[in-house]
Every structure is written in structure tokens, then in C-alpha cells.
Short mmCIF file of C-alpha atoms in Angstrom, two decimals:
data_model
loop_
_atom_site.label_atom_id
_atom_site.label_comp_id
_atom_site.label_asym_id
_atom_site.label_seq_id
_atom_site.Cartn_x
_atom_site.Cartn_y
_atom_site.Cartn_z
CA UNK A 22 0.00 0.00 0.00
CA UNK A 23 2.90 2.30 0.71
CA UNK A 24 4.20 1.75 -2.83
CA UNK A 25 1.04 2.99 -4.45
CA UNK A 26 0.45 5.86 -2.02
CA UNK A 27 -0.36 8.95 -3.98
CA UNK A 28 1.81 12.07 -3.80
CA UNK A 29 -1.22 14.01 -2.57
CA UNK A 30 -1.52 11.80 0.49
CA UNK A 31 2.18 12.23 1.32
CA UNK A 32 1.78 15.95 0.94
CA UNK A 33 -1.09 15.93 3.42
CA UNK A 34 1.01 14.12 6.03
CA UNK A 35 3.73 16.71 5.72
CA UNK A 36 1.19 19.50 6.05
CA UNK A 37 -0.31 17.91 9.16
CA UNK A 38 3.02 17.57 10.90
CA UNK A 39 3.81 21.18 10.09
CA UNK A 40 0.57 22.41 11.66
CA UNK A 41 1.27 20.50 14.91
CA UNK A 42 4.88 21.50 15.49
CA UNK A 43 5.38 24.97 14.10
CA UNK A 44 3.18 27.16 16.32
CA UNK A 45 5.48 30.14 16.10
CA UNK A 46 5.27 30.13 12.38
CA UNK A 47 1.45 30.06 12.62
CA UNK A 48 1.50 33.23 14.68
CA UNK A 49 3.49 34.98 12.00
CA UNK A 50 1.14 33.70 9.32
CA UNK A 51 -2.02 34.76 11.13
CA UNK A 52 -0.48 38.17 11.89
CA UNK A 53 -0.57 38.82 8.21
CA UNK A 54 -4.34 38.19 8.22
CA UNK A 55 -5.06 40.87 10.88
CA UNK A 56 -6.57 44.20 9.99
CA UNK A 57 -4.59 47.44 9.97
CA UNK A 58 -6.29 48.77 13.14
CA UNK A 59 -5.53 45.66 15.14
CA UNK A 60 -1.94 45.69 13.93
CA UNK A 61 -1.53 49.29 15.16
CA UNK A 62 -3.03 48.41 18.56
CA UNK A 63 -0.75 45.39 18.86
CA UNK A 64 2.31 47.45 17.98
CA UNK A 65 1.40 50.39 20.27
CA UNK A 66 0.52 48.07 23.18
CA UNK A 67 -3.01 49.49 23.64
CA UNK A 68 -5.96 47.11 24.26
CA UNK A 69 -6.05 43.78 26.12
CA UNK A 70 -3.38 41.81 24.47
CA UNK A 71 -3.98 38.65 26.54
CA UNK A 72 -7.67 38.48 25.59
CA UNK A 73 -6.84 39.14 21.98
CA UNK A 74 -4.19 36.37 21.95
CA UNK A 75 -6.62 33.85 23.48
CA UNK A 76 -9.30 34.79 20.96
CA UNK A 77 -6.83 34.38 18.17
CA UNK A 78 -5.74 30.98 19.50
CA UNK A 79 -9.39 29.86 19.72
CA UNK A 80 -9.99 30.91 16.13
CA UNK A 81 -6.85 29.07 15.07
CA UNK A 82 -8.00 25.89 16.82
CA UNK A 83 -11.41 26.05 15.09
CA UNK A 84 -9.79 26.56 11.71
CA UNK A 85 -7.29 23.75 12.36
CA UNK A 86 -10.15 21.42 13.36
CA UNK A 87 -12.04 22.20 10.20
CA UNK A 88 -8.92 21.75 8.12
CA UNK A 89 -8.09 18.40 9.78
CA UNK A 90 -11.69 17.22 9.28
CA UNK A 91 -11.54 18.12 5.57
CA UNK A 92 -8.14 16.46 5.17
CA UNK A 93 -9.36 13.30 6.95
CA UNK A 94 -12.40 13.05 4.65
CA UNK A 95 -10.24 13.43 1.56
CA UNK A 96 -7.74 10.93 2.96
CA UNK A 97 -10.52 8.36 3.48
CA UNK A 98 -11.75 8.81 -0.08
CA UNK A 99 -8.22 8.59 -1.43
CA UNK A 100 -7.55 5.47 0.67
CA UNK A 101 -10.62 3.80 -0.83
CA UNK A 102 -9.43 4.63 -4.33
CA UNK A 103 -5.94 3.36 -3.55
CA UNK A 104 -7.37 0.15 -2.13
CA UNK A 105 -9.48 -0.37 -5.24
CA UNK A 106 -6.44 0.30 -7.43
CA UNK A 107 -4.34 -2.22 -5.49
CA UNK A 108 -7.11 -4.81 -5.70
CA UNK A 109 -7.50 -4.28 -9.43
CA UNK A 110 -3.75 -4.65 -9.94
CA UNK A 111 -3.78 -7.91 -8.01
CA UNK A 112 -6.83 -9.17 -10.01
CA UNK A 113 -6.76 -7.68 -13.54
CA UNK A 114 -9.90 -9.58 -14.59
CA UNK A 115 -12.04 -7.56 -12.21
CA UNK A 116 -11.20 -4.24 -13.89
CA UNK A 117 -14.11 -2.55 -15.64
CA UNK A 118 -12.79 -1.24 -18.88
CA UNK A 119 -15.94 0.71 -19.64
CA UNK A 120 -15.54 2.81 -16.47
CA UNK A 121 -11.91 3.48 -17.25
CA UNK A 122 -12.74 4.59 -20.77
CA UNK A 123 -15.52 6.81 -19.46
CA UNK A 124 -13.26 8.46 -16.91
CA UNK A 125 -10.67 9.15 -19.54
CA UNK A 126 -13.15 10.77 -21.88
CA UNK A 127 -14.71 12.88 -19.12
CA UNK A 128 -12.00 15.48 -19.55
CA UNK A 129 -12.59 15.76 -23.28
CA UNK A 130 -14.56 18.88 -24.13
CA UNK A 131 -15.85 17.31 -27.35
CA UNK A 132 -17.12 14.12 -25.78
CA UNK A 133 -20.77 13.33 -26.43
CA UNK A 134 -22.51 10.64 -24.43
CA UNK A 135 -25.26 10.19 -27.03
CA UNK A 136 -22.86 9.90 -29.96
CA UNK A 137 -22.64 6.41 -31.48
CA UNK A 138 -19.29 4.79 -32.12
CA UNK A 139 -18.29 4.95 -35.81
CA UNK A 140 -18.97 1.67 -37.67
CA UNK A 141 -16.14 -0.36 -39.15
CA UNK A 142 -15.50 0.52 -42.78
CA UNK A 143 -14.98 -2.43 -45.12
CA UNK A 144 -12.88 -2.12 -48.29
CA UNK A 145 -14.45 -3.59 -51.42
CA UNK A 146 -11.59 -5.24 -53.30
CA UNK A 147 -11.91 -5.26 -57.11
CA UNK A 148 -12.72 -8.63 -58.64
CA UNK A 149 -10.48 -10.33 -61.21
CA UNK A 150 -11.51 -9.96 -64.80
CA UNK A 151 -13.52 -12.95 -66.10
CA UNK A 152 -12.47 -14.95 -69.14
CA UNK A 153 -13.67 -13.69 -72.53
CA UNK A 154 -13.30 -14.34 -76.26
CA UNK A 155 -11.79 -11.48 -78.29
CA UNK A 156 -14.05 -9.80 -80.87
CA UNK A 157 -17.20 -11.58 -79.67
CA UNK A 158 -20.55 -10.43 -78.30
CA UNK A 159 -21.82 -11.56 -74.89
CA UNK A 160 -24.17 -14.46 -74.24
CA UNK A 161 -26.65 -12.38 -72.27
CA UNK A 162 -27.93 -8.93 -73.20
CA UNK A 163 -28.03 -5.93 -70.90
CA UNK A 164 -31.68 -6.71 -70.11
CA UNK A 165 -30.68 -10.17 -68.82
CA UNK A 166 -32.08 -12.09 -71.80
CA UNK A 167 -30.16 -14.64 -73.83
CA UNK A 168 -29.02 -13.33 -77.20
CA UNK A 169 -30.46 -15.41 -80.01
CA UNK A 170 -27.87 -14.05 -82.43
CA UNK A 171 -24.23 -13.64 -81.46
CA UNK A 172 -20.81 -13.06 -82.96
CA UNK A 173 -18.58 -15.92 -81.84
CA UNK A 174 -15.44 -14.63 -83.53
CA UNK A 175 -14.31 -11.92 -85.92
CA UNK A 176 -10.68 -11.89 -87.00
CA UNK A 177 -8.44 -11.86 -90.07
CA UNK A 178 -10.00 -15.09 -91.40
CA UNK A 179 -13.64 -14.04 -91.28
CA UNK A 180 -16.69 -13.93 -89.06
CA UNK A 181 -18.43 -16.77 -87.18
CA UNK A 182 -21.96 -16.02 -86.01
CA UNK A 183 -24.66 -18.14 -84.40
CA UNK A 184 -28.41 -17.64 -84.68
CA UNK A 185 -31.52 -19.58 -83.74
CA UNK A 186 -33.58 -21.03 -86.59
CA UNK A 187 -37.23 -21.29 -85.62
CA UNK A 188 -37.99 -23.68 -88.49
CA UNK A 189 -35.27 -26.19 -87.67
CA UNK A 190 -35.62 -25.63 -83.91
CA UNK A 191 -31.83 -25.40 -83.48
CA UNK A 192 -28.92 -23.00 -83.76
CA UNK A 193 -27.11 -22.35 -87.02
CA UNK A 194 -23.44 -21.32 -87.13
CA UNK A 195 -22.58 -19.22 -90.16
CA UNK A 196 -18.99 -18.59 -91.33
CA UNK A 197 -18.24 -15.81 -93.79
CA UNK A 198 -14.68 -15.33 -95.01
CA UNK A 199 -12.76 -12.16 -95.71
CA UNK A 200 -11.84 -13.42 -99.17
CA UNK A 201 -15.45 -14.22 -100.01
CA UNK A 202 -14.64 -14.24 -103.72
CA UNK A 203 -12.54 -17.38 -103.24
CA UNK A 204 -14.28 -19.14 -100.35
CA UNK A 205 -18.07 -19.03 -100.17
CA UNK A 206 -19.92 -18.79 -96.83
CA UNK A 207 -20.51 -21.94 -94.80
CA UNK A 208 -23.39 -22.91 -92.48
CA UNK A 209 -23.16 -25.59 -89.78
CA UNK A 210 -26.06 -27.08 -87.81
CA UNK A 211 -25.42 -26.54 -84.13
CA UNK A 212 -27.26 -29.18 -82.10
CA UNK A 213 -24.80 -28.86 -79.18
CA UNK A 214 -25.31 -25.13 -78.44
CA UNK A 215 -21.82 -23.68 -78.93
CA UNK A 216 -20.88 -20.74 -76.71
CA UNK A 217 -17.25 -20.28 -77.87
CA UNK A 218 -15.67 -20.20 -81.30
CA UNK A 219 -12.60 -19.11 -83.24
CA UNK A 220 -11.37 -19.24 -86.83
CA UNK A 221 -7.90 -20.19 -88.05
CA UNK A 222 -6.04 -21.05 -91.21
CA UNK A 223 -7.07 -24.73 -91.16
CA UNK A 224 -10.62 -24.50 -89.81
CA UNK A 225 -12.89 -23.36 -87.03
CA UNK A 226 -12.90 -24.52 -83.40
CA UNK A 227 -16.07 -24.42 -81.31
CA UNK A 228 -16.80 -25.36 -77.69
CA UNK A 229 -19.90 -25.90 -75.56
CA UNK A 230 -20.62 -25.36 -71.89
CA UNK A 231 -20.47 -28.16 -69.32
CA UNK A 232 -23.16 -30.73 -70.09
CA UNK A 233 -25.93 -31.03 -67.53
CA UNK A 234 -27.69 -34.22 -66.50
CA UNK A 235 -31.22 -33.42 -67.62
CA UNK A 236 -33.74 -34.40 -70.28
CA UNK A 237 -31.07 -33.97 -73.00
CA UNK A 238 -30.03 -37.57 -72.28
CA UNK A 239 -33.26 -38.76 -73.93
CA UNK A 240 -33.88 -38.62 -77.64
CA UNK A 241 -36.18 -35.84 -78.81
CA UNK A 242 -38.77 -38.28 -80.17
CA UNK A 243 -38.80 -40.32 -77.00
CA UNK A 244 -39.13 -37.18 -74.88
CA UNK A 245 -42.17 -35.99 -76.87
CA UNK A 246 -43.76 -39.42 -76.58
CA UNK A 247 -43.19 -39.52 -72.83
CA UNK A 248 -44.71 -36.06 -72.36
CA UNK A 249 -47.79 -36.98 -74.40
CA UNK A 250 -48.42 -40.18 -72.40
CA UNK A 251 -48.39 -38.34 -69.10
CA UNK A 252 -46.03 -40.76 -67.31
CA UNK A 253 -45.02 -40.26 -63.70
CA UNK A 254 -41.64 -38.90 -62.70
CA UNK A 255 -40.55 -42.32 -61.47
CA UNK A 256 -41.30 -43.87 -64.84
CA UNK A 257 -39.42 -41.06 -66.61
CA UNK A 258 -36.34 -41.62 -64.42
CA UNK A 259 -36.43 -45.34 -65.20
CA UNK A 260 -36.64 -44.53 -68.91
CA UNK A 261 -33.64 -42.20 -68.66
CA UNK A 262 -31.56 -44.89 -66.99
CA UNK A 263 -32.55 -47.36 -69.69
CA UNK A 264 -31.53 -44.94 -72.41
CA UNK A 265 -28.13 -44.25 -70.79
CA UNK A 266 -27.53 -47.97 -70.33
CA UNK A 267 -28.31 -48.63 -74.00
CA UNK A 268 -26.01 -45.81 -75.16
CA UNK A 269 -23.13 -47.04 -73.05
CA UNK A 270 -23.63 -50.53 -74.39
CA UNK A 271 -23.55 -49.26 -77.98
CA UNK A 272 -20.53 -47.05 -77.23
CA UNK A 273 -22.33 -43.84 -78.06
CA UNK A 274 -21.86 -42.26 -74.63
CA UNK A 275 -19.20 -42.26 -71.96
CA UNK A 276 -18.91 -40.83 -68.48
CA UNK A 277 -17.57 -37.45 -69.66
CA UNK A 278 -19.76 -34.48 -68.71
CA UNK A 279 -17.35 -31.66 -69.51
CA UNK A 280 -17.38 -29.24 -72.42
CA UNK A 281 -17.42 -30.63 -75.96
CA UNK A 282 -14.81 -29.49 -78.50
CA UNK A 283 -15.77 -29.52 -82.18
CA UNK A 284 -13.35 -28.75 -85.02
CA UNK A 285 -14.64 -27.93 -88.51
CA UNK A 286 -11.94 -28.30 -91.17
CA UNK A 287 -12.13 -26.06 -94.21
CA UNK A 288 -10.27 -28.34 -96.66
CA UNK A 289 -9.10 -31.92 -96.63
CA UNK A 290 -7.52 -34.45 -98.98
CA UNK A 291 -9.04 -37.41 -97.17
CA UNK A 292 -12.59 -38.71 -96.85
CA UNK A 293 -15.19 -36.09 -96.01
CA UNK A 294 -16.56 -38.18 -93.14
CA UNK A 295 -13.19 -37.88 -91.38
CA UNK A 296 -12.82 -34.18 -92.10
CA UNK A 297 -14.29 -32.97 -88.80
CA UNK A 298 -13.76 -34.29 -85.28
CA UNK A 299 -14.99 -33.68 -81.75
CA UNK A 300 -13.96 -34.69 -78.23
CA UNK A 301 -15.38 -34.26 -74.73
CA UNK A 302 -13.42 -32.90 -71.79
CA UNK A 303 -13.36 -34.75 -68.44
CA UNK A 304 -16.26 -34.38 -66.03
CA UNK A 305 -16.67 -30.85 -64.68
CA UNK A 306 -13.98 -29.28 -66.90
CA UNK A 307 -15.30 -26.21 -68.69
CA UNK A 308 -13.75 -24.63 -71.77
CA UNK A 309 -13.07 -20.93 -71.14
CA UNK A 310 -11.42 -20.08 -74.45
CA UNK A 311 -10.32 -21.64 -77.73
CA UNK A 312 -8.17 -20.71 -80.72
CA UNK A 313 -6.63 -22.42 -83.76
CA UNK A 314 -3.95 -21.79 -86.34
CA UNK A 315 -1.76 -23.63 -88.82
CA UNK A 316 -1.63 -27.25 -87.64
CA UNK A 317 -2.79 -26.76 -84.04
CA UNK A 318 -5.83 -26.15 -81.83
CA UNK A 319 -5.63 -24.67 -78.32
CA UNK A 320 -8.19 -24.77 -75.50
CA UNK A 321 -7.90 -23.24 -72.01
CA UNK A 322 -10.12 -24.75 -69.33
CA UNK A 323 -11.43 -24.02 -65.84
CA UNK A 324 -8.77 -26.34 -64.36
CA UNK A 325 -6.03 -23.93 -65.56
CA UNK A 326 -5.06 -26.35 -68.33
CA UNK A 327 -3.83 -25.45 -71.78
CA UNK A 328 -4.70 -28.34 -74.09
CA UNK A 329 -2.83 -28.30 -77.41
CA UNK A 330 -4.37 -30.53 -80.07
CA UNK A 331 -3.28 -31.07 -83.64
CA UNK A 332 -5.56 -30.19 -86.54
CA UNK A 333 -6.11 -33.90 -87.07
CA UNK A 334 -7.49 -34.40 -83.55
CA UNK A 335 -4.41 -35.82 -81.79
CA UNK A 336 -3.86 -34.53 -78.26
CA UNK A 337 -0.30 -33.20 -78.21
CA UNK A 338 0.27 -31.49 -74.84
CA UNK A 339 -1.45 -30.52 -71.60
CA UNK A 340 0.25 -27.62 -69.83
CA UNK A 341 -0.40 -25.87 -66.53
CA UNK A 342 -1.03 -22.13 -66.59
CA UNK A 343 0.39 -19.80 -63.93
CA UNK A 344 -3.07 -18.35 -63.20
CA UNK A 345 -6.69 -18.43 -64.20
CA UNK A 346 -7.00 -17.91 -67.96
CA UNK A 347 -8.39 -14.66 -69.34
CA UNK A 348 -8.22 -15.23 -73.10
CA UNK A 349 -6.41 -17.19 -75.81
CA UNK A 350 -5.53 -16.06 -79.36
CA UNK A 351 -3.50 -17.44 -82.22
CA UNK A 352 -2.32 -16.91 -85.76
CA UNK A 353 -0.09 -19.07 -87.95
CA UNK A 354 2.11 -21.13 -85.66
CA UNK A 355 1.94 -18.75 -82.71
CA UNK A 356 -0.39 -19.23 -79.77
CA UNK A 357 -0.77 -16.70 -76.92
CA UNK A 358 -2.46 -17.21 -73.56
CA UNK A 359 -3.19 -14.34 -71.16
CA UNK A 360 -3.86 -15.20 -67.53
CA UNK A 361 -4.09 -13.64 -64.05
CA UNK A 362 -0.76 -13.26 -62.25
CA UNK A 363 -2.28 -11.98 -58.98
CA UNK A 364 -5.29 -10.15 -57.61
CA UNK A 365 -6.06 -6.70 -59.05
CA UNK A 366 -4.72 -3.60 -57.33
CA UNK A 367 -6.98 -1.37 -55.23
CA UNK A 368 -7.58 1.03 -58.12
CA UNK A 369 -8.91 -1.83 -60.28
CA UNK A 370 -5.85 -2.40 -62.47
CA UNK A 371 -5.71 -6.04 -63.55
CA UNK A 372 -2.46 -7.90 -62.89
CA UNK A 373 -2.10 -10.10 -65.97
CA UNK A 374 0.63 -12.14 -67.59
CA UNK A 375 1.16 -13.60 -71.05
CA UNK A 376 2.88 -16.59 -72.61
CA UNK A 377 3.48 -17.08 -76.34
CA UNK A 378 3.89 -20.68 -77.52
CA UNK A 379 4.77 -22.37 -80.76
CA UNK A 380 1.51 -24.17 -81.42
CA UNK A 381 3.14 -26.98 -83.40
CA UNK A 382 6.14 -27.80 -81.21
CA UNK A 383 4.66 -26.57 -77.91
CA UNK A 384 7.78 -24.63 -76.92
CA UNK A 385 7.63 -21.26 -75.16
CA UNK A 386 8.57 -18.28 -77.31
CA UNK A 387 8.01 -15.43 -74.84
CA UNK A 388 6.57 -14.95 -71.39
CA UNK A 389 6.22 -12.13 -68.89
CA UNK A 390 3.87 -9.62 -67.28
CA UNK A 391 1.29 -7.78 -69.38
CA UNK A 392 2.23 -4.23 -68.43
CA UNK A 393 0.30 -2.57 -71.26
CA UNK A 394 -2.69 -1.66 -69.07
CA UNK A 395 -3.50 1.86 -67.92
CA UNK A 396 -4.20 2.45 -64.21
CA UNK A 397 -7.67 1.27 -63.30
CA UNK A 398 -8.24 -0.51 -66.63
CA UNK A 399 -8.66 -4.10 -67.77
CA UNK A 400 -7.96 -6.07 -70.93
CA UNK A 401 -10.44 -5.43 -73.74
CA UNK A 402 -8.97 -7.24 -76.75
CA UNK A 403 -5.98 -9.31 -77.86
CA UNK A 404 -4.81 -10.66 -81.20
CA UNK A 405 -1.89 -11.15 -83.60
CA UNK A 406 -1.15 -8.79 -86.46
CA UNK A 407 -0.11 -9.87 -89.94
CA UNK A 408 3.56 -9.54 -88.91
CA UNK A 409 2.95 -12.04 -86.05
CA UNK A 410 3.21 -9.40 -83.32
CA UNK A 411 0.92 -9.77 -80.30
CA UNK A 412 -1.33 -6.73 -79.83
CA UNK A 413 -3.60 -5.87 -76.89
CA UNK A 414 -6.02 -3.05 -76.11
CA UNK A 415 -7.12 -1.96 -72.65
CA UNK A 416 -10.46 -0.50 -71.61
CA UNK A 417 -9.00 3.03 -71.89
CA UNK A 418 -8.52 2.59 -75.65
CA UNK A 419 -4.72 2.24 -75.79
CA UNK A 420 -3.41 -0.27 -78.35
CA UNK A 421 -0.03 -1.79 -77.49
CA UNK A 422 2.31 -4.16 -79.29
CA UNK A 423 4.72 -6.78 -77.96
CA UNK A 424 8.07 -6.07 -79.58
CA UNK A 425 11.13 -8.29 -79.70
CA UNK A 426 14.52 -6.84 -78.88
CA UNK A 427 17.95 -8.46 -78.95
CA UNK A 428 19.93 -8.07 -75.76
CA UNK A 429 23.48 -6.76 -75.86
CA UNK A 430 26.28 -9.28 -75.88
CA UNK A 431 27.93 -9.84 -72.52
CA UNK A 432 31.76 -10.02 -72.58
CA UNK A 433 31.72 -12.76 -69.93
CA UNK A 434 28.95 -14.92 -71.34
CA UNK A 435 28.76 -15.81 -75.03
CA UNK A 436 25.33 -17.42 -74.67
CA UNK A 437 23.69 -13.98 -74.33
CA UNK A 438 24.16 -13.36 -78.06
CA UNK A 439 20.96 -15.18 -79.05
CA UNK A 440 18.92 -14.12 -76.02
CA UNK A 441 15.85 -12.04 -76.72
CA UNK A 442 13.83 -9.68 -74.60
CA UNK A 443 10.23 -8.65 -75.15
CA UNK A 444 8.71 -5.33 -74.16
CA UNK A 445 5.34 -3.65 -74.59
CA UNK A 446 5.12 -0.45 -76.58
CA UNK A 447 2.05 1.77 -77.21
CA UNK A 448 1.30 2.10 -80.92
CA UNK A 449 -2.11 3.82 -81.06
CA UNK A 450 -4.19 5.91 -78.67
CA UNK A 451 -7.82 5.73 -79.78
CA UNK A 452 -8.93 8.38 -77.29
CA UNK A 453 -7.78 11.11 -79.66
CA UNK A 454 -9.85 9.56 -82.47
CA UNK A 455 -13.14 9.85 -80.60
CA UNK A 456 -15.56 12.58 -81.61
CA UNK A 457 -17.42 12.40 -78.29
CA UNK A 458 -16.84 10.90 -74.88
CA UNK A 459 -19.37 8.12 -75.58
CA UNK A 460 -17.64 6.85 -78.74
CA UNK A 461 -15.86 3.50 -78.60
CA UNK A 462 -13.78 1.35 -80.97
CA UNK A 463 -14.41 -2.40 -81.06
CA UNK A 464 -11.16 -4.02 -82.34
CA UNK A 465 -11.22 -6.74 -84.99
CA UNK A 466 -7.62 -7.20 -86.18
CA UNK A 467 -4.38 -5.37 -86.97
CA UNK A 468 -3.15 -5.67 -90.54
CA UNK A 469 -0.83 -3.67 -92.81
CA UNK A 470 0.02 -1.31 -89.95
CA UNK A 471 -3.65 -0.39 -89.41
CA UNK A 472 -6.25 -1.18 -86.78
CA UNK A 473 -9.45 -2.60 -88.21
CA UNK A 474 -12.30 -1.87 -85.80
CA UNK A 475 -16.02 -1.19 -85.55
CA UNK A 476 -16.86 2.36 -84.38
CA UNK A 477 -19.56 2.39 -81.72
CA UNK A 478 -21.65 5.39 -80.73
CA UNK A 479 -24.11 6.16 -77.98
CA UNK A 480 -22.14 4.36 -75.25
CA UNK A 481 -22.54 0.89 -76.81
CA UNK A 482 -19.86 -1.62 -75.90
CA UNK A 483 -20.63 -4.27 -78.55
CA UNK A 484 -21.96 -4.12 -82.13
CA UNK A 485 -25.37 -5.43 -83.05
CA UNK A 486 -25.05 -8.97 -84.39
CA UNK A 487 -28.38 -8.76 -86.24
CA UNK A 488 -26.61 -7.13 -89.18
CA UNK A 489 -23.01 -6.88 -90.33
CA UNK A 490 -21.45 -3.77 -88.79
CA UNK A 491 -19.41 -1.34 -90.84
CA UNK A 492 -15.67 -1.34 -90.09
CA UNK A 493 -13.14 1.48 -90.19
CA UNK A 494 -9.34 1.50 -90.29
CA UNK A 495 -6.93 3.69 -88.36
CA UNK A 496 -3.20 3.75 -89.02
CA UNK A 497 -0.88 3.00 -86.14
CA UNK A 498 0.62 6.11 -84.64
CA UNK A 499 2.71 6.12 -81.49
CA UNK A 500 1.87 8.83 -78.95
CA UNK A 501 5.11 10.73 -79.59
CA UNK A 502 5.84 14.16 -78.17
CA UNK A 503 5.57 16.99 -80.67
CA UNK A 504 8.88 18.45 -81.74
CA UNK A 505 9.70 21.84 -83.22
CA UNK A 506 11.07 20.20 -86.38
CA UNK A 507 7.62 18.81 -87.22
CA UNK A 508 8.93 15.38 -88.30
CA UNK A 509 6.89 13.26 -85.92
CA UNK A 510 5.47 11.00 -88.62
CA UNK A 511 8.91 10.26 -90.08
CA UNK A 512 10.25 9.42 -86.62
CA UNK A 513 7.30 7.09 -86.07
CA UNK A 514 7.94 5.29 -89.37
CA UNK A 515 11.59 4.85 -88.47
CA UNK A 516 10.77 3.44 -85.03
CA UNK A 517 8.12 1.11 -86.42
CA UNK A 518 10.42 -0.27 -89.09
CA UNK A 519 13.11 -0.94 -86.48
CA UNK A 520 10.59 -2.84 -84.41
CA UNK A 521 9.48 -4.88 -87.40
CA UNK A 522 13.07 -5.75 -88.29
CA UNK A 523 13.67 -7.18 -84.83
CA UNK A 524 10.30 -8.93 -84.99
CA UNK A 525 11.02 -10.67 -88.27
CA UNK A 526 14.70 -11.48 -87.80
CA UNK A 527 14.56 -12.77 -84.22
CA UNK A 528 11.05 -14.21 -83.96
CA UNK A 529 9.75 -15.52 -87.26
CA UNK A 530 12.33 -16.73 -89.80
CA UNK A 531 15.28 -15.34 -91.75
CA UNK A 532 13.35 -15.50 -95.04
CA UNK A 533 11.44 -12.35 -94.11
CA UNK A 534 14.65 -10.34 -93.77
CA UNK A 535 14.42 -9.39 -97.45
CA UNK A 536 10.98 -7.90 -96.91
CA UNK A 537 12.21 -5.99 -93.85
CA UNK A 538 15.18 -4.59 -95.75
CA UNK A 539 12.88 -3.51 -98.55
CA UNK A 540 10.55 -1.81 -96.05
CA UNK A 541 13.45 -0.01 -94.39
CA UNK A 542 14.67 1.24 -97.80
CA UNK A 543 11.20 2.59 -98.54
CA UNK A 544 11.24 4.38 -95.17
CA UNK A 545 14.60 5.99 -95.89
CA UNK A 546 13.39 7.17 -99.30
CA UNK A 547 10.23 8.68 -97.79
CA UNK A 548 12.35 10.42 -95.16
CA UNK A 549 14.52 11.95 -97.91
CA UNK A 550 11.40 13.13 -99.74
CA UNK A 551 10.04 14.83 -96.60
CA UNK A 552 13.35 16.61 -96.17
#
């Protein structure tokens, strides 16, 4: 108890001892409290000094008694508080935190008893971007209804659309080619309800959603007959089991309930019955994207698999992806997969990565982060240009190109001579091409140094698939700073030709070097003309 004795209590003990022992000092103190007339009488000796001294002593005793009574009351209150403090220190569980907090806030001038404590604020983290197919319209409209006519794919080969035919009671997939004078349009009956599609040099690849265990297991004729007879649910279930058992016995059905992959070949030298092929993914595996090129077919699935299949239907490779797939594109022998590297940042910027493969051999050509996204944006489109350069566009309208650069030779390591590095470079800012803030550009492909796109007005994000939209072309133009010399276009041509030279010589094949040299000569001549 002595350890926790307050300084005020010690001070009181000292004051008490002083009042008991120092009487002489009290006389001097109380002399100061006397009036001027009494002081003069005391100094001159007039009046009854003995009576005055006794009266003064009586007054002092009364005041001392009152003071001691006040001090004793305060000491008792302080002792109780000290005892409570000692008890709370010995038993911390018995402390009332609410009282302590209230006592602390009593001295605050801004404290309000009726004020409610502020609620906890939760941070809504941005969600990762879902998988999508480039240059395609969504499955569901803005009103929440399923689109009966969609664009599955639109690229350098042509356009693949799907529509519902009320007469045939099924979907029809129509393929129209860019070179329509050479290859006429093609229509395919879709009795599997394709939701994904892509066109390549050898054919078209299409994929369905995960198959559900419902009335689709029964033939259409049998289903109509069962509904007309008014059978019970138990009888219908028994009929379904009988149908499945018969199909398994005949080899027409297996246990796979994943997405179905269908490949439509444009040309073949073999029998027409073997021209097309299809395969079903394992149970529960959903196809999230598909693409095809020269001699290969690629499919990314919900299990983070990249399945590479040959154009003849042979399964070549199954590769793991570093993250959930976002999209897959291809052209010629090159195949590119874009995936999530990590969760998006707080401002909504998607953290994506890319990997470029050789679709025939399955080797990795390039890999790294997709840094060509503006802050707070997400990936809008991806595709290869005619010079086999990977291009992407973000939701802010910036078109970027993956360029190949040769690293400098290291004096200590000769193996660095053939090493290549890939970087992203902006090649076109479509924001400056807009006539209003609601205008958008829906990319289709990049060819001959131009972006082929569909201009959208009125805030629309996708073209109307009911009719063929009108396309427009915009030449690539890097967002260079304006110089006083006024030769921005010439500088852009020079930079672009340098990029193409590295692209052809270090990525594709040495045969294209002649074309690159010819293009560089044309650039030099044009530069001389501008001078």
C-alpha cells in the first residue's frame, strides 16, 4: 500500500506535521491576516493583548479542526481509491474497462454521451476480370435475356456467327470469309449449343458449356412421346436410366460431362466423313477459351489447363497455366495465352501475364507480365497482327504491341548473343480519335500497320449482331511528343520499321529479312522526300 500511495496523500502528512509543530510560524502567518487597526493596537501596546491572543488561539483551533476534518475526509476517499487500485492490480480480470474509458473521456470537451461509435469501414476489393473471347458479343444482353444471335469470332479469317432457326428448332453457325470471292460462306447445324468459337487457317474450333444431367439424355422423339403419355416422374427416371444404359452398351456415350470441343476443317484431302472431329473434356472441366492456327488447336479450361491438339485431332500437350486464364488467341504457328498473375490492385488495375507458344512444337517463345494496361483498366482485346506481333487493347482505348529486342552481348557470357527480350510499346491511342466521350472502338484485327475496328456510338460496348457492322481502319501512330522540327510522322515510321526488323529477324524466320530490308529502304526514301 505504501508503494502505491499517492503524492497528494504524502503531501497531506507533511502539512499535518507542520501544523502540529510549528506554532510560532502560525502566529506569524495569522499576523498577516489581521486588519490594519488591530496591527496598530498590537504594535502600540493598547488594548487587552492577553484576551486578543486567546481569541486568536481559539480561532486558530477552530480553523485547524475544520482543516483536519476536511483532510481526513479526503484521505478516506483517497484510501478507498488506492485500495481499489491495489485490488485491481492484483486481479486484472475484475477491472471494468468501460468505467476506465468513461473516466478518460470525461476530460474531453468534445465528448458526447449520445454519440454512437463509428462503424467499421470495409474495403471492397476489385474482382479479377472474367475470361472472354476477343471480338465476340456476350451471351446475355443488358436486359438479362439470352441473345439469339451472337458473334462468336471476328478476325483476319472471317466472321463466325450463331443464330436460332425457328424452323429447324436449333442453332445455325454461319462462317463468312474475308476473301469471299474465293471461299463461299458456310453454315453448320449446331445441335450442341456452342458458346465459344474461333477461326484459323485450317478451320474453325467451337466449344460448348459443361453438359448437364437433364432431359437432354433422352432422344427428342422419346421425350415428346413420354410427355404426351403423361407418365409419372418415377417412370421417366427409369426410362432415362434405360436410355443411358443402351447408349453405353452401344458405345455412343461415356462418363464425360465436360465441355465438348468440335473442329470444322475447311479443306481436306481425305474422306469427307473424317474431315471434322470432336472430343469431350473430363467431367466438370469447362472450356473458357479456344483458338486455332496452322496445324494446331488450343483450349484453355477451368482447371487452368492449356490443351494443345493437332488439326487432325491428336492430343499433343497438356500444360499448366500460372493463373486463371483470361483469353487465348492465335495466328499461324503462334499461340498466346493471357492469364491472371495476382489479384487486381486497389484502383482496379488487372495484374495479368502472357505466354506465347509455338503451337506446333509446344515450346515457349516469350513470357512475362502484361504491363500494357493503364491504371484502373482491364484487358479489352488481344490478337496477332499480320507480322505475327501480339497486340492488346485496354479499356482506356490504348493499343499496345509486344516487340522483340535483342539483348546486348555480354563479354563474360557468349550465350547472351541469341537471347531475346520482349517489351510492350504503345502504338495507337484511340482516345484522340473519338468525336465524343461516348464513342468507342471495337477491335477486330491489326493488318498492314492499321487497326481494323467497328466504331460504336451512344455508349454501346458491342456491335449489333443482327446485321453486319461497318468497319473502319486507323493507321498505327505512337503517342510521340511533338517536336519543333515537325517530323513526328517520319520518326514514327523509323521506329516502327526498327521494331518490325527485330520482330522478323529474331522471332519468325530469316526468309522475311528481305521484306524488312525492302521496307526499311522505302522508309529511308520517304524520309529523304520529306526533307
